[in-house]
Amino acid sequence: MRLFPSEASSVAPEVDHLVLFLIGLSLIFIVLIFLPLVYFAFKYRRGTKADRTPPRLAQWKLEVTWSIIPLLLMMGVFAWGASLYFHIERPPADAFEINVVGKQWMWKVEHQEGVREINAIHVPVGRSVKLVMTSQDVIHSFFIPDFRIKQDVVPGKYTTEWFNAAKPGSYYLFCSQFCGTDHAKMIGRITVMEPPAYESWLASNSSGGTLAVAGAKLFTELGCSGCHGANSKVRAPKLEGIYGKPVPLEGSVFQIADDKYIRDCILQENHLHVAGFQPLMPTFKGHASEEELMELIAYIKSLGRTNPEEDVNLEGTK
Ligand code: HEC
Ligand SMILES: [Cu+2]
């Protein structure tokens, strides 16, 4: 029997150190408080001849001591916890992306290379992986105990989570948000492989097109290219190079063209209209699945990207 799951990601030991420190600190204070409590309960119980004259201590010194010491300890724990939280929440700039769509009751996974999986993710060891996640029905939560990471997966939003797997192996993936009848069956496996094994896994499973290529196909099929294409008669904004840049919207506001922004444009949610254009774009709500939206985003991301390095910079500024 094991008390803790294995520490299989770069942040796992850091999380454990904090947890163990908190448990240790609590134990120290439990002993400091309860040992004297029990001792005094016996010493001063009714009928004993203990000396009950109040002690002549400088009260304020005591008060200040037991206020300042816990305050410093708690502020220390706060600083430690906050910095660890930011570390866990902010994916490193060089992380590569994998898309995840949760639904009752499975995890659908799409790699940028176009490989699809269900209830499984294959990743290389020692590389930072960023999961871009959404749900097509209710709130789910993506939880890998061995990696010490958990993040809600919310319909209509993209949430992210990252990890850097520390050792090859197979690790459980759970949904940790009660999401309906078969919630308990929403279980998957993370397979961490040595980079060469991962490369050959990718090569043998990819069916050709990358996510961006699938998105390009959809872009034509759904008629986006009819308006946004080079020879279109409709005045629609160019989509080349918009990803990650601020877009001027009606009413003199700017919004960064990130995944959520592009998703909102395609579904025409939140009344986003680009400044200087007629609001002619139809909504594609109900015409594109969550996976297809992610493919369209991958395609728009790939547009006008001349320098692969740019990728990293854009991620870094988010
Ligand atoms: C009928 C023409 C038309 C079609 C079809 C169309 N769009 Fe648009 N699109 C527009 C217009 C006009 C705007 C600018 C006005 C606005 O934002 O409402 C726009 C805005 C956008 C924006 C925001 C651009 C920016 O500069 O911030 C994105 C992203 C976008 N469209 C993507 C798509 C995708 C993806 C599809 C296909 C699923 C699509 N559009 C289909 C006309 C169209
Ligand atoms: Cu779930």
Short mmCIF file of C-alpha atoms and ligand atoms in Angstrom, two decimals:
data_model
loop_
_atom_site.label_atom_id
_atom_site.label_comp_id
_atom_site.label_asym_id
_atom_site.label_seq_id
_atom_site.Cartn_x
_atom_site.Cartn_y
_atom_site.Cartn_z
CA MET A 1 0.00 0.00 0.00
CA ARG A 2 1.23 3.45 -0.88
CA LEU A 3 0.30 6.63 0.92
CA PHE A 4 1.00 8.96 -2.00
CA PRO A 5 0.78 8.36 -5.75
CA SER A 6 4.22 8.26 -7.42
CA GLU A 7 5.91 11.57 -8.20
CA ALA A 8 5.92 11.36 -11.97
CA SER A 9 6.10 14.98 -13.11
CA SER A 10 8.45 17.89 -12.58
CA VAL A 11 6.05 19.67 -10.23
CA ALA A 12 5.02 16.59 -8.22
CA PRO A 13 7.94 16.75 -5.73
CA GLU A 14 7.40 20.50 -5.28
CA VAL A 15 3.72 19.99 -4.46
CA ASP A 16 4.59 17.18 -2.06
CA HIS A 17 7.19 19.27 -0.25
CA LEU A 18 4.61 21.94 0.45
CA VAL A 19 1.98 19.41 1.56
CA LEU A 20 4.44 17.63 3.86
CA PHE A 21 5.61 20.94 5.28
CA LEU A 22 2.00 21.91 6.06
CA ILE A 23 1.33 18.55 7.69
CA GLY A 24 4.55 18.82 9.71
CA LEU A 25 3.75 22.37 10.80
CA SER A 26 0.25 21.31 11.85
CA LEU A 27 1.67 18.40 13.86
CA ILE A 28 4.08 20.70 15.69
CA PHE A 29 1.25 23.03 16.66
CA ILE A 30 -1.02 20.17 17.65
CA VAL A 31 1.69 18.94 20.03
CA LEU A 32 2.43 22.47 21.31
CA ILE A 33 -1.23 23.07 22.12
CA PHE A 34 -2.56 19.69 23.18
CA LEU A 35 0.29 18.47 25.40
CA PRO A 36 0.05 21.51 27.75
CA LEU A 37 -3.76 21.34 27.51
CA VAL A 38 -3.86 17.78 28.77
CA TYR A 39 -1.15 18.51 31.37
CA PHE A 40 -2.99 21.57 32.75
CA ALA A 41 -6.32 19.73 32.72
CA PHE A 42 -4.79 17.25 35.14
CA LYS A 43 -2.76 19.70 37.15
CA TYR A 44 -5.61 22.16 37.77
CA ARG A 45 -8.50 19.73 37.95
CA ARG A 46 -10.99 20.44 40.74
CA GLY A 47 -9.78 19.44 44.16
CA THR A 48 -6.01 19.52 43.53
CA LYS A 49 -3.77 21.71 45.63
CA ALA A 50 -2.11 23.46 42.68
CA ASP A 51 -1.00 27.06 43.05
CA ARG A 52 -3.73 29.16 41.39
CA THR A 53 -2.38 32.70 41.90
CA PRO A 54 -2.21 34.47 38.51
CA PRO A 55 1.41 34.65 37.22
CA ARG A 56 3.04 38.06 36.99
CA LEU A 57 4.20 37.84 33.38
CA ALA A 58 4.47 40.73 30.96
CA GLN A 59 1.28 39.81 29.10
CA TRP A 60 1.98 41.95 26.07
CA LYS A 61 5.25 40.13 25.38
CA LEU A 62 3.40 36.83 25.23
CA GLU A 63 0.66 38.27 23.04
CA VAL A 64 3.13 39.78 20.60
CA THR A 65 5.17 36.57 20.41
CA TRP A 66 2.25 34.33 19.65
CA SER A 67 0.93 36.76 17.09
CA ILE A 68 4.17 37.51 15.25
CA ILE A 69 5.52 33.95 14.97
CA PRO A 70 2.37 32.43 13.43
CA LEU A 71 1.99 35.50 11.21
CA LEU A 72 5.49 35.04 9.80
CA LEU A 73 4.92 31.32 9.37
CA MET A 74 1.61 31.87 7.55
CA MET A 75 3.05 34.58 5.30
CA GLY A 76 5.86 32.19 4.45
CA VAL A 77 3.39 29.46 3.58
CA PHE A 78 1.39 31.96 1.52
CA ALA A 79 4.44 33.07 -0.47
CA TRP A 80 5.53 29.48 -1.02
CA GLY A 81 2.04 28.34 -2.06
CA ALA A 82 1.47 31.33 -4.33
CA SER A 83 4.75 30.92 -6.18
CA LEU A 84 4.12 27.20 -6.62
CA TYR A 85 0.60 27.97 -7.85
CA PHE A 86 1.91 30.39 -10.48
CA HIS A 87 4.49 27.84 -11.55
CA ILE A 88 1.77 25.20 -12.01
CA GLU A 89 -0.65 27.58 -13.73
CA ARG A 90 1.78 29.08 -16.26
CA PRO A 91 2.82 26.72 -19.03
CA PRO A 92 6.48 27.18 -20.06
CA ALA A 93 6.94 28.97 -23.39
CA ASP A 94 8.43 25.90 -25.07
CA ALA A 95 5.52 23.60 -24.17
CA PHE A 96 3.87 21.85 -27.11
CA GLU A 97 0.10 21.70 -27.28
CA ILE A 98 -2.33 18.81 -27.17
CA ASN A 99 -6.08 19.42 -27.45
CA VAL A 100 -8.52 17.71 -25.12
CA VAL A 101 -12.31 17.68 -25.37
CA GLY A 102 -14.26 16.24 -22.44
CA LYS A 103 -17.74 14.85 -22.90
CA GLN A 104 -20.08 12.53 -21.02
CA TRP A 105 -18.18 10.25 -20.50
CA MET A 106 -14.87 10.23 -22.27
CA TRP A 107 -11.79 12.26 -23.07
CA LYS A 108 -11.15 12.96 -26.75
CA VAL A 109 -7.58 13.91 -27.53
CA GLU A 110 -6.07 15.50 -30.64
CA HIS A 111 -2.37 15.96 -31.22
CA GLN A 112 -1.14 18.84 -33.39
CA GLU A 113 0.27 16.18 -35.73
CA GLY A 114 -3.30 14.99 -36.32
CA VAL A 115 -3.24 11.82 -34.22
CA ARG A 116 -6.45 11.19 -32.28
CA GLU A 117 -6.91 9.17 -29.12
CA ILE A 118 -9.73 8.42 -26.70
CA ASN A 119 -9.16 8.13 -22.95
CA ALA A 120 -5.43 8.01 -23.59
CA ILE A 121 -2.59 10.42 -24.18
CA HIS A 122 0.86 9.46 -25.34
CA VAL A 123 3.60 11.94 -24.48
CA PRO A 124 7.39 11.98 -24.51
CA VAL A 125 9.29 12.03 -21.23
CA GLY A 126 11.03 15.27 -20.22
CA ARG A 127 9.11 17.59 -22.55
CA SER A 128 6.68 20.24 -21.37
CA VAL A 129 3.19 19.48 -22.62
CA LYS A 130 0.37 22.00 -22.55
CA LEU A 131 -3.18 20.70 -22.68
CA VAL A 132 -5.77 23.03 -24.19
CA MET A 133 -9.08 21.74 -22.93
CA THR A 134 -12.78 22.31 -23.34
CA SER A 135 -16.01 20.41 -22.77
CA GLN A 136 -18.85 19.80 -25.17
CA ASP A 137 -21.48 19.29 -22.45
CA VAL A 138 -20.98 19.75 -18.70
CA ILE A 139 -18.08 20.68 -16.44
CA HIS A 140 -15.45 17.96 -16.16
CA SER A 141 -12.10 18.09 -14.47
CA PHE A 142 -8.86 16.67 -15.78
CA PHE A 143 -6.88 15.08 -12.98
CA ILE A 144 -3.59 13.15 -13.10
CA PRO A 145 -2.75 12.24 -9.49
CA ASP A 146 0.80 11.07 -10.30
CA PHE A 147 1.52 14.46 -11.87
CA ARG A 148 -0.23 16.44 -9.08
CA ILE A 149 -2.25 18.48 -11.57
CA LYS A 150 -5.97 19.05 -11.86
CA GLN A 151 -7.93 21.55 -13.90
CA ASP A 152 -11.62 22.07 -14.59
CA VAL A 153 -12.74 21.57 -18.19
CA VAL A 154 -15.56 24.00 -18.87
CA PRO A 155 -18.00 24.28 -21.80
CA GLY A 156 -17.55 27.48 -23.84
CA LYS A 157 -14.05 28.10 -22.50
CA TYR A 158 -10.52 26.90 -23.04
CA THR A 159 -8.61 26.03 -19.91
CA THR A 160 -5.00 24.92 -19.91
CA GLU A 161 -2.87 22.67 -17.83
CA TRP A 162 0.74 21.63 -18.31
CA PHE A 163 3.13 18.99 -17.15
CA ASN A 164 6.59 17.68 -17.77
CA ALA A 165 6.58 13.92 -17.23
CA ALA A 166 9.58 12.81 -15.20
CA LYS A 167 9.72 9.09 -15.94
CA PRO A 168 8.33 6.70 -18.54
CA GLY A 169 5.34 4.66 -17.50
CA SER A 170 1.58 4.56 -17.51
CA TYR A 171 -0.43 6.84 -15.24
CA TYR A 172 -4.12 7.17 -14.44
CA LEU A 173 -6.22 10.03 -15.67
CA PHE A 174 -9.48 10.75 -13.84
CA CYS A 175 -12.40 13.09 -14.21
CA SER A 176 -12.67 14.64 -10.77
CA GLN A 177 -15.91 16.56 -11.25
CA PHE A 178 -19.12 14.61 -10.75
CA CYS A 179 -20.51 14.86 -14.27
CA GLY A 180 -23.37 12.36 -14.49
CA THR A 181 -24.20 8.68 -14.31
CA ASP A 182 -20.98 7.25 -15.73
CA HIS A 183 -18.66 9.85 -14.22
CA ALA A 184 -16.71 7.09 -12.47
CA LYS A 185 -15.94 5.47 -15.83
CA MET A 186 -14.33 8.63 -17.22
CA ILE A 187 -10.89 7.19 -16.69
CA GLY A 188 -7.93 7.19 -19.01
CA ARG A 189 -4.23 6.50 -19.23
CA ILE A 190 -1.28 8.76 -19.78
CA THR A 191 1.52 6.85 -21.44
CA VAL A 192 4.92 8.46 -21.02
CA MET A 193 7.48 7.24 -23.55
CA GLU A 194 11.14 7.79 -24.35
CA PRO A 195 11.38 10.36 -27.18
CA PRO A 196 12.39 7.86 -29.93
CA ALA A 197 9.52 5.52 -28.97
CA TYR A 198 7.17 8.50 -28.95
CA GLU A 199 8.31 9.60 -32.41
CA SER A 200 7.68 6.18 -33.85
CA TRP A 201 4.32 5.98 -32.07
CA LEU A 202 3.37 9.33 -33.69
CA ALA A 203 4.59 8.20 -37.10
CA SER A 204 2.74 4.90 -37.02
CA ASN A 205 -0.53 6.46 -35.82
CA SER A 206 -0.77 9.62 -37.87
CA SER A 207 -3.15 9.38 -40.76
CA GLY A 208 -1.50 12.11 -42.78
CA GLY A 209 -2.83 15.60 -42.12
CA THR A 210 -1.95 17.74 -39.14
CA LEU A 211 -4.60 19.56 -37.13
CA ALA A 212 -3.95 22.72 -39.14
CA VAL A 213 -4.47 20.83 -42.40
CA ALA A 214 -7.78 19.45 -41.12
CA GLY A 215 -8.68 23.03 -40.18
CA ALA A 216 -7.80 24.27 -43.67
CA LYS A 217 -10.18 21.71 -45.15
CA LEU A 218 -12.97 22.82 -42.84
CA PHE A 219 -12.24 26.44 -43.69
CA THR A 220 -13.26 25.69 -47.27
CA GLU A 221 -16.06 23.25 -46.47
CA LEU A 222 -17.81 25.59 -44.04
CA GLY A 223 -17.49 28.49 -46.46
CA CYS A 224 -15.12 30.62 -44.40
CA SER A 225 -12.83 30.98 -47.40
CA GLY A 226 -15.75 32.45 -49.37
CA CYS A 227 -15.50 35.60 -47.27
CA HIS A 228 -12.00 35.46 -45.77
CA GLY A 229 -10.27 34.11 -48.88
CA ALA A 230 -8.06 36.28 -51.06
CA ASN A 231 -10.57 36.63 -53.94
CA SER A 232 -13.67 37.15 -51.87
CA LYS A 233 -16.22 39.83 -52.76
CA VAL A 234 -17.27 40.27 -49.12
CA ARG A 235 -15.19 42.70 -47.12
CA ALA A 236 -13.95 40.47 -44.31
CA PRO A 237 -10.78 40.88 -42.27
CA LYS A 238 -7.63 39.03 -43.25
CA LEU A 239 -6.87 36.22 -40.86
CA GLU A 240 -3.17 35.92 -41.69
CA GLY A 241 -1.02 36.60 -38.67
CA ILE A 242 -3.82 37.71 -36.35
CA TYR A 243 -3.20 34.95 -33.84
CA GLY A 244 -1.79 36.27 -30.58
CA LYS A 245 -2.04 39.90 -31.70
CA PRO A 246 -4.42 42.57 -30.40
CA VAL A 247 -7.44 43.12 -32.67
CA PRO A 248 -9.27 46.49 -32.71
CA LEU A 249 -12.95 45.89 -32.01
CA GLU A 250 -15.94 48.19 -32.34
CA GLY A 251 -16.12 50.68 -29.51
CA SER A 252 -12.34 51.28 -29.42
CA VAL A 253 -11.50 48.18 -27.42
CA PHE A 254 -8.76 45.74 -28.22
CA GLN A 255 -8.77 42.04 -27.68
CA ILE A 256 -5.93 39.56 -28.07
CA ALA A 257 -6.76 37.05 -30.80
CA ASP A 258 -6.28 33.94 -28.69
CA ASP A 259 -8.11 30.61 -28.89
CA LYS A 260 -11.13 31.87 -26.99
CA TYR A 261 -11.42 34.99 -29.15
CA ILE A 262 -11.37 33.02 -32.40
CA ARG A 263 -13.87 30.56 -30.98
CA ASP A 264 -16.19 33.43 -30.01
CA CYS A 265 -15.87 34.93 -33.51
CA ILE A 266 -16.77 31.65 -35.19
CA LEU A 267 -19.77 31.11 -32.93
CA GLN A 268 -20.56 34.86 -32.92
CA GLU A 269 -20.71 34.90 -29.15
CA ASN A 270 -20.08 37.89 -26.91
CA HIS A 271 -20.91 40.26 -29.81
CA LEU A 272 -17.37 40.66 -31.03
CA HIS A 273 -17.13 42.77 -34.14
CA VAL A 274 -13.92 43.88 -35.75
CA ALA A 275 -13.70 47.67 -36.09
CA GLY A 276 -14.30 48.91 -39.64
CA PHE A 277 -16.20 45.85 -40.87
CA GLN A 278 -19.90 45.16 -41.29
CA PRO A 279 -21.16 42.46 -38.92
CA LEU A 280 -21.81 40.07 -41.78
CA MET A 281 -20.33 36.94 -40.35
CA PRO A 282 -22.93 34.21 -39.67
CA THR A 283 -22.75 32.09 -36.57
CA PHE A 284 -21.42 28.57 -36.92
CA LYS A 285 -23.03 27.41 -33.71
CA GLY A 286 -24.20 23.84 -34.20
CA HIS A 287 -22.25 23.53 -37.47
CA ALA A 288 -18.85 22.89 -35.97
CA SER A 289 -18.03 20.45 -33.16
CA GLU A 290 -15.57 21.33 -30.41
CA GLU A 291 -12.88 19.34 -32.21
CA GLU A 292 -13.60 21.17 -35.46
CA LEU A 293 -13.39 24.51 -33.69
CA MET A 294 -9.98 23.52 -32.38
CA GLU A 295 -8.92 22.51 -35.88
CA LEU A 296 -10.07 25.84 -37.31
CA ILE A 297 -8.10 27.61 -34.57
CA ALA A 298 -5.03 25.50 -35.38
CA TYR A 299 -5.39 26.54 -39.01
CA ILE A 300 -5.79 30.25 -38.23
CA LYS A 301 -2.78 29.98 -35.92
CA SER A 302 -0.74 28.53 -38.75
CA LEU A 303 -1.71 31.32 -41.16
CA GLY A 304 0.93 33.88 -41.95
CA ARG A 305 3.43 32.22 -39.71
CA THR A 306 6.68 32.62 -41.56
CA ASN A 307 9.10 31.86 -38.79
CA PRO A 308 8.52 28.80 -36.61
CA GLU A 309 10.30 30.62 -33.74
CA GLU A 310 7.37 33.03 -33.64
CA ASP A 311 5.29 30.25 -32.20
CA VAL A 312 7.31 30.27 -29.05
CA ASN A 313 7.18 34.06 -28.71
CA LEU A 314 3.43 34.18 -29.07
CA GLU A 315 2.99 31.52 -26.42
CA GLY A 316 5.31 33.39 -24.16
CA THR A 317 3.35 36.63 -24.29
CA LYS A 318 0.03 35.04 -23.42
C1 HEC B 1 -20.46 35.85 -44.89
C2 HEC B 1 -19.04 36.09 -44.79
C3 HEC B 1 -18.25 35.39 -43.71
C4 HEC B 1 -18.13 34.03 -43.50
C5 HEC B 1 -18.80 32.89 -44.25
C6 HEC B 1 -17.20 33.88 -42.40
N1 HEC B 1 -16.79 35.09 -41.96
FE1 HEC B 1 -15.49 35.44 -40.45
N2 HEC B 1 -15.84 37.43 -40.58
C7 HEC B 1 -16.62 38.04 -41.55
C8 HEC B 1 -16.68 39.47 -41.29
C9 HEC B 1 -17.43 40.51 -42.14
C10 HEC B 1 -15.90 39.70 -40.12
C11 HEC B 1 -15.64 41.03 -39.43
C12 HEC B 1 -16.87 41.55 -38.73
C13 HEC B 1 -17.14 40.86 -37.45
O1 HEC B 1 -16.22 40.61 -36.69
O2 HEC B 1 -18.34 40.57 -37.18
C14 HEC B 1 -15.39 38.40 -39.71
C15 HEC B 1 -14.54 38.16 -38.62
C16 HEC B 1 -13.90 36.99 -38.36
C17 HEC B 1 -12.85 36.82 -37.40
C18 HEC B 1 -12.22 37.90 -36.55
C19 HEC B 1 -11.10 38.47 -37.41
C20 HEC B 1 -10.23 39.48 -36.75
O3 HEC B 1 -9.51 40.19 -37.48
O4 HEC B 1 -10.24 39.58 -35.52
C21 HEC B 1 -12.47 35.51 -37.43
C22 HEC B 1 -11.37 34.83 -36.61
C23 HEC B 1 -13.29 34.86 -38.42
N3 HEC B 1 -14.14 35.78 -38.95
C24 HEC B 1 -13.20 33.51 -38.74
C25 HEC B 1 -14.10 32.87 -39.60
C26 HEC B 1 -14.17 31.44 -39.75
C27 HEC B 1 -13.24 30.43 -39.09
C28 HEC B 1 -15.20 31.20 -40.62
C29 HEC B 1 -15.73 29.84 -41.05
C30 HEC B 1 -16.14 28.92 -40.00
C31 HEC B 1 -15.74 32.47 -41.02
N4 HEC B 1 -15.07 33.47 -40.36
C32 HEC B 1 -16.78 32.64 -41.91
C33 HEC B 1 -17.27 37.42 -42.60
C34 HEC B 1 -17.41 36.04 -42.73
CU CU B 2 -16.46 14.12 -16.32
#
